[in-house]
Coordinates of C-alpha atoms in Angstrom, one line a residue:
X144 CA -60.3 17.7 -9.2
X145 CA -59.4 14.3 -7.9
X146 CA -59.5 10.6 -8.6
X147 CA -61.7 8.2 -6.7
X148 CA -61.7 4.5 -5.8
X149 CA -64.0 2.2 -4.0
X150 CA -64.6 -1.4 -3.0
X151 CA -67.5 -3.4 -1.6
X152 CA -66.6 -6.8 -0.1
X153 CA -69.6 -9.2 -0.2
X154 CA -68.6 -10.7 3.1
X155 CA -67.3 -9.1 6.2
X156 CA -63.7 -8.0 5.6
X157 CA -61.3 -6.4 8.2
X158 CA -61.4 -2.6 8.1
X159 CA -57.7 -2.3 8.2
X160 CA -57.3 -4.7 5.2
X161 CA -59.8 -2.7 3.2
X162 CA -58.0 0.6 4.1
X163 CA -54.7 -0.9 2.9
X164 CA -56.3 -1.9 -0.4
X165 CA -57.8 1.6 -0.9
X166 CA -54.4 3.2 -0.1
X167 CA -52.8 1.1 -2.8
X168 CA -55.5 2.1 -5.3
X169 CA -54.9 5.7 -4.3
X170 CA -51.2 5.4 -4.8
X171 CA -51.7 4.3 -8.4
X172 CA -53.5 7.6 -9.2
X173 CA -51.5 10.1 -7.2
X174 CA -51.0 12.1 -10.4
X175 CA -54.7 12.9 -10.3
X176 CA -54.6 14.4 -6.9
X177 CA -51.1 15.1 -5.5
X178 CA -52.3 17.5 -2.8
X179 CA -53.9 15.1 -0.3
X180 CA -55.8 11.9 0.1
X181 CA -58.7 10.5 2.1
X182 CA -60.1 7.1 3.0
X183 CA -63.3 5.8 4.5
X184 CA -63.9 2.1 5.4
X185 CA -66.5 0.3 7.5
X186 CA -67.2 -3.3 8.5
X187 CA -70.7 -4.7 8.6
X188 CA -72.3 -8.1 9.2
X189 CA -72.6 -9.3 5.6
X190 CA -70.4 -6.8 3.8
X191 CA -67.7 -4.2 4.2
X192 CA -67.5 -1.0 2.2
X193 CA -64.7 1.5 1.5
X194 CA -64.2 4.6 -0.5
X195 CA -61.1 6.7 -1.2
X196 CA -59.9 9.7 -3.2
X197 CA -56.8 11.7 -4.2
X198 CA -57.3 15.5 -4.3
X199 CA -56.0 18.2 -6.5
X200 CA -57.1 21.3 -4.6
X201 CA -58.9 23.8 -6.9
X202 CA -61.8 25.2 -4.8
X203 CA -62.0 25.6 -1.0
X204 CA -58.4 24.8 -0.4
X205 CA -58.6 24.9 3.4
X206 CA -61.8 22.9 4.1
X207 CA -62.6 20.8 1.1
X208 CA -61.0 17.6 2.4
X209 CA -62.7 14.3 1.6
X210 CA -64.5 12.1 2.4
X211 CA -67.3 14.4 3.5
X212 CA -70.1 13.3 5.8
X213 CA -73.6 14.6 6.5
X214 CA -74.1 16.0 10.0
X215 CA -75.5 12.7 11.3
X216 CA -72.6 10.7 9.7
X217 CA -75.1 8.5 7.9
X218 CA -74.1 9.5 4.4
X219 CA -70.6 9.9 3.0
X220 CA -69.2 11.0 -0.4
X221 CA -66.0 10.9 -2.4
X222 CA -65.9 13.1 -5.5
X223 CA -63.8 13.7 -8.6
X224 CA -64.5 16.8 -10.7
X225 CA -66.0 20.2 -10.6
X226 CA -69.6 21.4 -10.2
X227 CA -69.9 24.7 -11.9
X228 CA -73.3 25.7 -10.6
X229 CA -72.7 24.6 -7.0
X230 CA -73.2 28.1 -5.7
X231 CA -76.7 28.3 -7.2
X232 CA -77.6 24.9 -5.8
X233 CA -76.1 25.8 -2.4
X234 CA -78.1 29.1 -2.3
X235 CA -81.3 27.1 -3.1
X236 CA -80.7 24.6 -0.3
X237 CA -79.7 27.3 2.2
X238 CA -83.0 29.0 1.5
X239 CA -84.7 25.8 2.4
X240 CA -82.8 25.6 5.8
X241 CA -79.9 23.4 4.8
X242 CA -76.6 24.3 6.6
X243 CA -73.1 23.7 5.3
X244 CA -69.7 23.2 7.0
X245 CA -67.4 23.9 4.0
X246 CA -67.3 26.0 0.9
X247 CA -66.7 23.0 -1.4
X248 CA -68.8 21.8 -4.3
X249 CA -68.5 18.2 -2.9
X250 CA -70.6 19.1 0.2
X251 CA -73.2 20.7 -2.1
X252 CA -73.7 17.4 -3.9
X253 CA -73.9 15.5 -0.6
X254 CA -76.5 17.9 1.0
X255 CA -78.6 18.0 -2.2
X256 CA -78.7 14.2 -2.2
X257 CA -79.5 14.1 1.5
X258 CA -82.6 16.3 0.9
X259 CA -83.7 15.2 -2.6
X260 CA -82.1 11.8 -3.3
X261 CA -80.9 10.8 -6.7
X262 CA -83.3 13.3 -8.3
X263 CA -80.7 16.0 -7.3
X264 CA -78.1 14.5 -9.7
X265 CA -79.8 16.1 -12.7
X266 CA -79.3 19.6 -11.2
X267 CA -75.5 19.2 -11.6
X268 CA -73.7 21.2 -14.3
X269 CA -70.2 19.9 -14.3
X270 CA -67.7 17.2 -14.9
X271 CA -67.7 14.5 -12.3
X272 CA -67.5 11.0 -11.0
X273 CA -68.6 10.4 -7.4
X274 CA -69.8 7.7 -5.1
X275 CA -72.3 8.2 -2.2
X276 CA -72.8 5.6 0.6
X277 CA -76.1 6.0 2.3
X278 CA -76.3 3.9 5.5
X279 CA -79.9 4.9 6.1
X280 CA -81.2 2.9 3.1
X281 CA -78.1 0.5 2.8
X282 CA -77.3 1.6 -0.8
X283 CA -74.4 3.1 -2.6
X284 CA -74.7 5.3 -5.7
X285 CA -72.0 6.0 -8.3
X286 CA -72.5 8.7 -10.9
X287 CA -70.9 10.0 -14.0
X288 CA -71.3 13.4 -15.7
X289 CA -73.5 14.4 -18.7
X290 CA -70.7 14.2 -21.4
X291 CA -68.4 11.7 -19.7
X292 CA -65.6 14.1 -19.1
X293 CA -64.5 12.3 -16.0
X294 CA -63.8 8.5 -16.2
X295 CA -65.4 5.8 -14.1
X296 CA -64.7 2.1 -14.4
X297 CA -66.2 -0.8 -12.4
X298 CA -66.3 -4.5 -12.1
X299 CA -68.5 -7.0 -10.3
X300 CA -66.8 -10.3 -9.2
X301 CA -68.0 -13.1 -7.0
X302 CA -66.2 -11.6 -4.0
X303 CA -66.5 -7.9 -4.5
X304 CA -67.6 -4.8 -6.5
X305 CA -64.8 -2.4 -7.3
X306 CA -64.9 1.1 -9.0
X307 CA -62.2 3.6 -9.8
X308 CA -61.3 6.7 -11.9
X309 CA -58.6 4.7 -13.7
X310 CA -58.5 1.2 -14.9
X311 CA -55.1 0.6 -13.3
X312 CA -56.6 0.7 -9.8
X313 CA -59.0 -2.1 -10.6
X314 CA -56.4 -4.3 -12.5
X315 CA -54.0 -4.1 -9.7
X316 CA -56.6 -4.9 -7.1
X317 CA -58.3 -8.0 -8.5
X318 CA -56.4 -11.3 -8.0
X319 CA -56.6 -12.5 -11.6
X320 CA -55.6 -11.5 -15.1
X321 CA -58.8 -10.6 -17.0
X322 CA -59.3 -11.9 -20.5
X323 CA -59.4 -9.6 -23.6
X324 CA -62.9 -8.6 -24.5
X325 CA -63.9 -9.5 -28.0
X326 CA -66.2 -6.4 -28.2
X327 CA -63.5 -4.1 -26.8
X328 CA -60.9 -5.5 -29.2
X329 CA -63.2 -4.9 -32.3
X330 CA -64.2 -1.4 -31.1
X331 CA -60.6 -0.4 -30.6
X332 CA -59.4 -1.6 -34.0
X333 CA -62.3 0.2 -35.7
X334 CA -62.3 3.5 -33.7
X335 CA -58.8 3.7 -32.2
X336 CA -60.4 3.9 -28.7
X337 CA -63.1 1.9 -26.8
X338 CA -66.3 3.8 -25.8
X339 CA -68.5 3.1 -22.8
X340 CA -69.8 0.7 -21.6
X341 CA -66.9 -1.4 -22.8
X342 CA -63.2 -1.8 -22.0
X343 CA -60.5 -4.0 -23.4
X344 CA -61.2 -6.5 -20.6
X345 CA -64.0 -8.9 -20.2
X346 CA -66.4 -8.0 -17.3
X347 CA -64.8 -4.7 -16.6
X348 CA -66.9 -1.8 -17.7
X349 CA -67.0 2.0 -18.1
X350 CA -70.1 3.7 -16.6
X351 CA -71.8 5.4 -19.5
X352 CA -72.0 9.2 -19.4
X353 CA -75.1 10.7 -17.7
X354 CA -75.8 7.5 -15.8
X355 CA -75.6 6.3 -12.2
X356 CA -75.2 2.8 -10.6
X357 CA -77.4 1.9 -7.7
X358 CA -75.9 -0.8 -5.5
X359 CA -78.1 -2.6 -3.0
X360 CA -75.8 -3.7 -0.1
X361 CA -78.4 -6.1 1.3
X362 CA -78.8 -8.1 -1.9
X363 CA -75.6 -7.2 -3.7
X364 CA -77.6 -6.4 -6.8
X365 CA -76.8 -3.5 -9.1
X366 CA -78.9 -1.5 -11.5
X367 CA -77.9 1.3 -13.9
X368 CA -80.1 4.4 -14.5
X369 CA -80.0 7.4 -16.7
X370 CA -79.6 10.6 -14.7
X371 CA -81.8 12.7 -16.9
X372 CA -83.6 12.3 -20.2
X373 CA -82.3 14.5 -23.1
X374 CA -85.2 16.2 -24.9
X375 CA -85.8 14.9 -28.4
X376 CA -84.3 17.2 -31.0
X377 CA -86.8 19.5 -32.5
X378 CA -86.7 22.5 -34.7
X379 CA -87.2 25.8 -32.9
X380 CA -89.0 28.8 -34.4
X381 CA -86.3 31.1 -33.1
X382 CA -84.9 33.5 -35.7
X383 CA -81.2 33.3 -36.7
X384 CA -80.5 36.7 -35.1
X385 CA -82.1 35.7 -31.8
X386 CA -80.3 32.3 -31.9
X387 CA -77.0 34.0 -32.6
X388 CA -77.5 36.3 -29.6
X389 CA -78.4 33.4 -27.3
X390 CA -75.4 31.4 -28.5
X391 CA -73.1 34.3 -27.6
X392 CA -74.7 34.6 -24.1
X393 CA -74.6 30.9 -23.4
X394 CA -70.9 30.7 -24.3
X395 CA -70.0 33.7 -22.2
X396 CA -71.9 32.4 -19.3
X397 CA -70.3 28.9 -19.6
X398 CA -66.8 30.4 -19.7
X399 CA -67.6 32.5 -16.7
X400 CA -68.9 29.5 -14.7
X401 CA -65.9 27.4 -15.6
X402 CA -63.4 30.0 -14.6
X403 CA -64.2 29.6 -10.8
X404 CA -61.0 28.6 -9.1
X405 CA -58.8 29.4 -6.1
X406 CA -55.7 28.6 -8.1
X407 CA -54.0 29.9 -11.3
X408 CA -56.1 29.5 -14.5
X409 CA -55.4 29.9 -18.2
X410 CA -56.4 28.6 -21.7
X411 CA -55.1 26.3 -24.3
X412 CA -54.9 28.5 -27.4
X413 CA -54.3 26.7 -30.7
X414 CA -55.5 29.5 -32.9
X415 CA -58.5 27.5 -34.1
X416 CA -62.1 28.8 -33.9
X417 CA -63.0 27.0 -30.6
X418 CA -59.9 27.8 -28.5
X419 CA -59.8 31.4 -29.8
X420 CA -63.4 32.1 -28.8
X421 CA -62.9 30.5 -25.4
X422 CA -59.7 32.6 -24.8
X423 CA -61.5 35.8 -26.0
X424 CA -64.5 35.2 -23.7
X425 CA -62.2 34.5 -20.7
X426 CA -60.2 37.7 -21.4
X427 CA -63.4 39.7 -21.3
X428 CA -64.9 38.1 -18.2
X429 CA -61.9 38.6 -15.9
X430 CA -60.3 41.7 -14.7
X431 CA -56.7 40.3 -14.8
X432 CA -54.6 39.7 -17.9
X433 CA -55.1 36.0 -18.8
X434 CA -52.5 33.4 -19.5
X435 CA -52.7 31.5 -22.8
X436 CA -50.7 28.5 -23.8
X437 CA -49.7 27.1 -27.3
X438 CA -47.5 24.4 -28.6
X439 CA -45.5 24.7 -31.8
X440 CA -43.4 22.4 -33.9
X441 CA -39.9 23.0 -35.3
X442 CA -41.2 21.2 -38.4
X443 CA -42.9 23.9 -40.4
X444 CA -45.6 21.7 -41.9
X445 CA -46.9 20.9 -38.4
X446 CA -46.6 24.4 -36.9
X447 CA -49.5 26.7 -36.6
X448 CA -48.4 29.1 -33.9
X449 CA -48.9 32.1 -36.1
X450 CA -52.6 31.8 -35.6
X451 CA -52.4 31.6 -31.8
X452 CA -50.1 34.7 -31.8
X453 CA -52.8 36.7 -33.7
X454 CA -55.4 35.9 -31.0
X455 CA -53.0 36.4 -28.1
X456 CA -52.0 39.8 -29.4
X457 CA -55.7 40.7 -30.0
X458 CA -56.8 39.8 -26.4
X459 CA -53.5 41.0 -24.9
X460 CA -52.8 37.8 -23.0
X461 CA -49.6 36.6 -21.3
X462 CA -48.9 34.2 -24.1
X463 CA -46.7 31.2 -23.5
X464 CA -45.4 29.4 -26.6
X465 CA -43.6 26.1 -26.4
X466 CA -41.7 24.9 -29.5
X467 CA -41.0 21.2 -29.6
X468 CA -39.5 18.7 -32.0
X469 CA -40.2 15.1 -32.8
X470 CA -37.8 13.9 -30.2
X471 CA -39.8 15.6 -27.5
X472 CA -42.8 13.6 -28.6
X473 CA -41.1 10.3 -29.2
X474 CA -39.4 10.3 -25.8
X475 CA -42.7 10.4 -24.1
X476 CA -44.5 7.7 -26.1
X477 CA -44.2 4.8 -23.7
X478 CA -45.4 6.5 -20.5
X479 CA -48.2 8.3 -22.3
X480 CA -49.6 5.2 -24.0
X481 CA -49.4 2.8 -21.0
X482 CA -51.1 5.4 -18.8
X483 CA -54.3 4.9 -20.7
X484 CA -54.4 1.3 -19.3
X485 CA -56.0 0.0 -22.5
X486 CA -55.2 0.4 -26.2
X487 CA -55.6 4.0 -27.3
X488 CA -54.1 5.4 -30.6
X489 CA -55.1 9.0 -31.1
X490 CA -51.8 10.6 -32.2
X491 CA -52.9 13.9 -30.7
X492 CA -52.4 12.4 -27.2
X493 CA -48.6 13.0 -27.5
X494 CA -48.6 16.8 -28.0
X495 CA -51.6 17.2 -25.7
X496 CA -49.6 15.7 -22.9
X497 CA -46.6 17.9 -23.6
X498 CA -48.7 21.0 -23.7
X499 CA -50.3 20.0 -20.4
X500 CA -46.9 19.4 -18.9
X501 CA -45.6 22.8 -19.9
X502 CA -48.9 24.6 -18.9
X503 CA -48.8 23.0 -15.4
X504 CA -45.6 24.9 -14.8
X505 CA -47.6 28.1 -14.7
X506 CA -51.2 27.3 -13.8
X507 CA -53.3 24.5 -12.3
X508 CA -56.5 24.8 -14.5
X509 CA -56.7 25.3 -18.3
X510 CA -59.9 26.1 -20.3
X511 CA -60.0 24.3 -23.7
X512 CA -62.1 24.5 -26.9
X513 CA -62.9 20.8 -26.7
X514 CA -66.5 19.9 -27.7
X515 CA -67.0 22.9 -30.0
X516 CA -67.1 20.7 -33.1
X517 CA -69.6 18.2 -31.7
X518 CA -71.8 20.8 -30.2
X519 CA -71.9 23.3 -33.1
X520 CA -71.2 20.9 -36.1
X521 CA -67.6 21.6 -37.0
X522 CA -66.1 18.4 -38.4
X523 CA -65.4 17.7 -42.1
X524 CA -66.9 14.3 -41.6
X525 CA -70.3 16.0 -41.2
X526 CA -70.2 16.8 -44.9
X527 CA -70.3 13.1 -45.7
X528 CA -74.1 12.9 -45.1
X529 CA -74.7 15.2 -48.0
X530 CA -72.0 13.5 -50.1
X531 CA -73.3 10.0 -49.5
X532 CA -76.8 11.0 -50.4
X533 CA -75.8 12.7 -53.6
X534 CA -73.4 10.0 -54.6
X535 CA -75.7 7.0 -54.1
X536 CA -78.4 8.9 -55.8
X537 CA -76.5 9.0 -59.1
X538 CA -74.0 6.2 -58.9
X539 CA -75.3 2.6 -59.3
X540 CA -74.1 0.3 -56.6
X541 CA -72.4 -2.1 -58.9
X542 CA -70.5 0.7 -60.6
X543 CA -69.4 2.1 -57.2
X544 CA -67.8 -1.2 -56.3
X545 CA -65.7 -1.0 -59.5
X546 CA -64.7 2.6 -58.8
X547 CA -63.9 1.9 -55.2
X548 CA -61.7 -1.1 -56.2
X549 CA -59.8 1.0 -58.7
X550 CA -59.3 3.9 -56.2
X551 CA -57.8 1.5 -53.6
X552 CA -55.4 0.1 -56.3
X553 CA -54.3 3.3 -57.9
X554 CA -54.8 6.2 -55.5
X555 CA -52.2 4.9 -53.1
X556 CA -50.2 7.2 -50.8
X557 CA -46.7 6.0 -50.0
X558 CA -46.1 8.4 -47.1
X559 CA -48.2 10.0 -44.3
X560 CA -49.5 13.0 -46.2
X561 CA -53.2 12.4 -45.7
X562 CA -53.8 14.5 -48.8
X563 CA -56.2 14.2 -51.8
X564 CA -55.7 10.5 -52.4
X565 CA -56.2 9.6 -48.8
X566 CA -59.4 11.7 -48.5
X567 CA -60.9 10.3 -51.8
X568 CA -60.2 6.7 -50.6
X569 CA -61.6 7.4 -47.2
X570 CA -64.8 8.8 -48.8
X571 CA -65.2 6.0 -51.3
X572 CA -64.6 3.3 -48.8
X573 CA -67.2 4.8 -46.5
X574 CA -70.0 5.1 -49.1
X575 CA -72.8 2.9 -48.1
X576 CA -76.1 2.2 -49.8
X577 CA -77.8 0.9 -46.7
X578 CA -77.2 3.9 -44.5
X579 CA -74.2 2.7 -42.5
X580 CA -71.6 5.0 -44.0
X581 CA -71.1 7.2 -40.8
X582 CA -70.0 4.2 -38.8
X583 CA -67.2 3.6 -41.3
X584 CA -66.3 7.4 -41.4
X585 CA -65.7 7.4 -37.6
X586 CA -63.7 4.2 -37.9
X587 CA -60.3 5.9 -38.0
X588 CA -58.3 2.6 -38.0
X589 CA -60.2 0.0 -40.0
X590 CA -63.6 -0.3 -41.7
X591 CA -65.5 -3.5 -41.0
X592 CA -64.2 -5.2 -44.2
X593 CA -60.6 -4.3 -43.4
X594 CA -60.8 -5.5 -39.8
X595 CA -62.3 -8.8 -40.9
X596 CA -59.1 -9.3 -42.9
X597 CA -56.8 -8.6 -39.9
X598 CA -58.5 -10.5 -37.1
X599 CA -59.0 -14.3 -37.0
X600 CA -62.6 -15.3 -37.6
X601 CA -63.3 -16.3 -34.0
X602 CA -62.2 -12.8 -32.8
X603 CA -64.1 -10.7 -35.4
X604 CA -67.5 -9.3 -34.5
X605 CA -69.9 -8.1 -37.2
X606 CA -72.7 -5.7 -36.7
X607 CA -70.4 -4.1 -34.1
X608 CA -72.4 -0.9 -33.5
X609 CA -75.9 -2.4 -33.0
X610 CA -76.1 -1.6 -29.3
X611 CA -75.3 2.1 -30.1
X612 CA -78.0 2.2 -32.8
X613 CA -80.4 0.8 -30.2
X614 CA -79.5 3.7 -27.8
X615 CA -80.0 6.2 -30.6
X616 CA -83.3 4.6 -31.4
X617 CA -82.6 4.4 -35.1
X618 CA -80.9 2.1 -37.5
X619 CA -79.9 4.6 -40.2
X620 CA -77.7 7.6 -39.2
X621 CA -78.5 10.3 -41.8
X622 CA -78.7 13.8 -40.4
X623 CA -76.3 16.3 -38.9
X624 CA -78.2 15.8 -35.6
X625 CA -77.6 12.1 -35.8
X626 CA -73.9 12.5 -36.5
X627 CA -73.5 14.8 -33.6
X628 CA -75.3 12.5 -31.2
X629 CA -73.2 9.5 -32.4
X630 CA -70.1 11.6 -31.7
X631 CA -71.4 12.6 -28.2
X632 CA -71.9 9.0 -27.2
X633 CA -68.8 7.4 -28.8
X634 CA -66.2 9.8 -30.0
X635 CA -66.4 12.4 -27.3
X636 CA -66.6 10.0 -24.3
X637 CA -64.3 7.3 -25.6
X638 CA -61.8 9.3 -27.6
X639 CA -61.5 13.1 -27.2
X640 CA -62.4 13.3 -23.5
X641 CA -60.3 10.2 -22.5
X642 CA -57.3 11.7 -24.3
X643 CA -57.5 15.1 -22.6
X644 CA -58.3 13.6 -19.1
X645 CA -55.5 11.1 -19.1
X646 CA -52.8 13.3 -20.7
X647 CA -53.6 16.3 -18.6
X648 CA -54.1 14.5 -15.3
X649 CA -50.7 12.8 -15.8
X650 CA -49.3 16.2 -15.1
X651 CA -51.9 17.2 -12.4
X652 CA -53.4 19.8 -14.7
X653 CA -57.2 20.2 -14.7
X654 CA -58.8 20.9 -18.1
X655 CA -62.3 22.4 -18.4
X656 CA -64.3 22.6 -21.6
X657 CA -66.9 25.4 -21.6
X658 CA -68.5 24.2 -24.8
X659 CA -69.4 21.0 -23.0
X660 CA -72.3 22.5 -21.2
X661 CA -75.6 20.7 -21.2
X662 CA -77.6 23.9 -21.7
X663 CA -75.6 24.7 -24.8
X664 CA -76.0 21.2 -26.2
X665 CA -79.7 21.1 -25.7
X666 CA -80.1 24.5 -27.2
X667 CA -78.2 23.6 -30.4
X668 CA -80.3 20.5 -30.7
X669 CA -83.4 22.7 -31.0
X670 CA -82.0 24.7 -33.9
X671 CA -82.5 24.1 -37.6
X672 CA -79.5 22.2 -38.9
X673 CA -78.6 25.0 -41.4
X674 CA -77.9 27.3 -38.4
X675 CA -75.1 24.9 -37.6
X676 CA -73.9 24.1 -41.1
X677 CA -75.0 26.5 -43.8
X678 CA -74.1 24.9 -47.1
X679 CA -70.4 23.9 -46.6
X680 CA -69.9 26.5 -43.8
X681 CA -69.3 24.6 -40.6
X682 CA -70.1 25.9 -37.1
X683 CA -71.9 28.7 -38.8
X684 CA -73.9 30.2 -35.9
X685 CA -70.9 30.0 -33.5
X686 CA -68.7 31.9 -36.0
X687 CA -71.4 34.5 -36.8
X688 CA -72.0 35.1 -33.0
X689 CA -68.4 36.1 -32.6
X690 CA -67.4 37.3 -36.1
X691 CA -67.4 41.0 -35.2
X692 CA -64.7 40.4 -32.5
X693 CA -62.1 38.8 -34.8
X694 CA -60.1 40.1 -37.8
X695 CA -61.7 39.6 -41.2
X696 CA -61.6 36.0 -42.5
X697 CA -59.8 34.8 -39.3
X698 CA -62.6 32.4 -38.4
X699 CA -62.6 30.9 -41.9
X700 CA -58.9 29.9 -41.8
X701 CA -58.3 26.2 -41.9
X702 CA -56.5 24.3 -39.2
X703 CA -54.7 21.0 -39.8
X704 CA -55.2 19.5 -36.3
X705 CA -53.0 18.4 -33.4
X706 CA -51.5 15.2 -34.6
X707 CA -48.0 13.7 -34.7
X708 CA -46.0 12.4 -37.7
X709 CA -46.4 8.8 -36.5
X710 CA -46.3 7.3 -40.0
X711 CA -42.7 8.5 -40.4
X712 CA -41.7 7.4 -36.9
X713 CA -42.9 3.9 -37.5
X714 CA -40.6 3.7 -40.5
X715 CA -37.7 5.3 -38.6
X716 CA -37.1 5.5 -34.9
X717 CA -39.9 3.0 -33.9
X718 CA -39.1 0.6 -36.7
X719 CA -37.2 -2.0 -34.7
X720 CA -39.9 -2.1 -32.0
X721 CA -42.7 -2.3 -34.6
X722 CA -40.9 -5.2 -36.3
X723 CA -40.7 -7.0 -33.0
X724 CA -44.5 -6.9 -32.8
X725 CA -44.9 -8.9 -36.0
X726 CA -42.6 -11.7 -34.7
X727 CA -44.3 -14.9 -35.8
X728 CA -43.9 -16.5 -32.4
X729 CA -45.6 -13.5 -30.7
X730 CA -48.4 -13.4 -33.2
X731 CA -49.0 -17.2 -32.8
X732 CA -49.0 -16.9 -29.0
X733 CA -51.5 -14.1 -29.1
X734 CA -53.8 -16.0 -31.5
X735 CA -55.7 -12.8 -32.4
X736 CA -54.4 -11.8 -35.8
X737 CA -54.3 -13.3 -39.3
X738 CA -50.5 -13.5 -39.3
X739 CA -49.9 -13.2 -43.0
X740 CA -52.3 -10.2 -43.4
X741 CA -51.0 -8.2 -40.5
X742 CA -47.4 -8.9 -41.3
X743 CA -47.8 -7.8 -44.9
X744 CA -49.7 -4.7 -43.8
X745 CA -46.8 -3.6 -41.5
X746 CA -44.1 -4.5 -44.0
X747 CA -45.8 -2.6 -46.9
X748 CA -45.9 0.4 -44.6
X749 CA -42.3 0.1 -43.5
X750 CA -41.1 -0.3 -47.1
X751 CA -43.2 2.7 -48.3
X752 CA -45.2 0.5 -50.7
X753 CA -48.4 1.8 -49.2
X754 CA -49.0 4.2 -46.4
X755 CA -51.2 2.7 -43.7
X756 CA -50.4 5.1 -40.8
X757 CA -53.7 4.8 -38.9
X758 CA -54.0 1.1 -39.3
X759 CA -50.4 0.4 -38.4
X760 CA -50.3 2.9 -35.5
X761 CA -53.3 1.3 -34.0
X762 CA -51.6 -2.1 -34.2
X763 CA -48.4 -0.6 -32.7
X764 CA -50.3 0.9 -29.8
X765 CA -52.2 -2.4 -29.2
X766 CA -49.0 -4.4 -29.2
X767 CA -47.3 -2.0 -26.8
X768 CA -50.3 -2.3 -24.4
X769 CA -50.3 -6.1 -24.8
X770 CA -46.6 -6.4 -24.1
X771 CA -46.9 -4.2 -21.0
X772 CA -49.9 -6.0 -19.6
X773 CA -49.5 -9.6 -20.7
X774 CA -45.8 -10.2 -21.2
X775 CA -42.8 -9.1 -19.3
X776 CA -43.4 -5.4 -18.4
X777 CA -40.9 -3.0 -19.7

């Protein structure tokens, strides 16, 4: 596990100067790899190229240093991540006469590329971002993993091409302040995060998951390619019992492959279905007693440690439970939020960071249950497809507008309970008669209509998700398979995985997600949808596959999630800071917001006239990012 950086100068640049730049980029991400670093740089007639990395040693501690070269020194790689099937690939290559100098997965990628070129990228089961410089063909390749677990940013300027694991390495290398991206701004204020290929900055991009960049060093032209084509979802004839058995085997195999490490390893255990199954599997695939880690809250309404204790006792783990209070979360807000380098307002980032920090005191790697909901169909929002179809089938569109208007007026929460009124309003505001309801359901901060009120007309973008519809190949998102694919492309890559990567790597902890396995994903896409969601029973096949190993009814217990009471904080300890963000002079200088609308939104929340936690928290996080990056840094 590491972080990588790279730069191509489009004219000859002094090797020492390039090395100095790369060292500075490395220093900014030392948290991603505190164990060691490595730099490669080279001058050529019409360009110079350099690559660098920071390493967190997990596998092959003694000989896995990077950069790694082929035997003839003509191809070089820097790599961030883990390849879980590297031993199988290595065995295949050795059988074909390929020799190795290290035991690292990095060299396996390099030697596979040397023999088979970019075709070899599709063999990789893992999480990664890497760059390969091939002097033989004068090209450089930069790749990102299937789900987008590891980040990769890049920018193409007149003078250079730069890529990095974190945005800060690029921002602090270019010699100008980039403008705010209109697309990125709108995506953030809809979703609370910005999915690939966009960032908050113009002309700085994220490489999309399951893609690679090909850079021609002779022409300085780039092209982006998909690593492998996902099979079109189709219904399999497999029986439920056979599918259940295969599900169980796939999950066990994935946990086993993701537990390879030469350092201490444990699991995050929240007590929910996903983390409980992962912890169970790990406990049964290792001879040693495993370590499990949970975080609890002094405030009873947020605490769910009783569920994790049940599982820890059942699997006889060394269970570590960390109880925190609101001050522990609030005291870390600034450093956590600014580390994302762009606006990000998932409230679960705060406890995830604290859990990572505590876990890192004991182990270097943690397995998580991330991805279980997307892969097996576990979100409440997946119900909405059924609800929208039934509702629009009986409710005339004109009458719906009246009902929706009345609910927004009378079903108003005054504090951050997110109870019945909140859920009814969320559903009614997402109902759509043209098939666009799911895009509003995933818009955790603002629907299109609400965002149009907040932003000035010149900064608002309508039809925001068209490019993603084009990727999906359909304009209407209607089925469970559609919903899951949208979440893979947007919510996983831009939200969930960014949150876990940034908050865990801040503490130099590597997180691995066994459910994020391409074989499991492709298998679930072949199944009838009612294997995943039977009636109102979510993640049906996953729960049935492991039901006999848990206490009765345990897998049916609800779980409230991993959030923070930010709505209350905004009215209390963060109030003064939030009020400074609606200062008329600041808002006028920014020129982004409708001053009266955003001011009233914030004041109504502060005065408990109407709870708007998600909308106001997204505004707060944006303003904090803006102040840190565009005004005097604090």
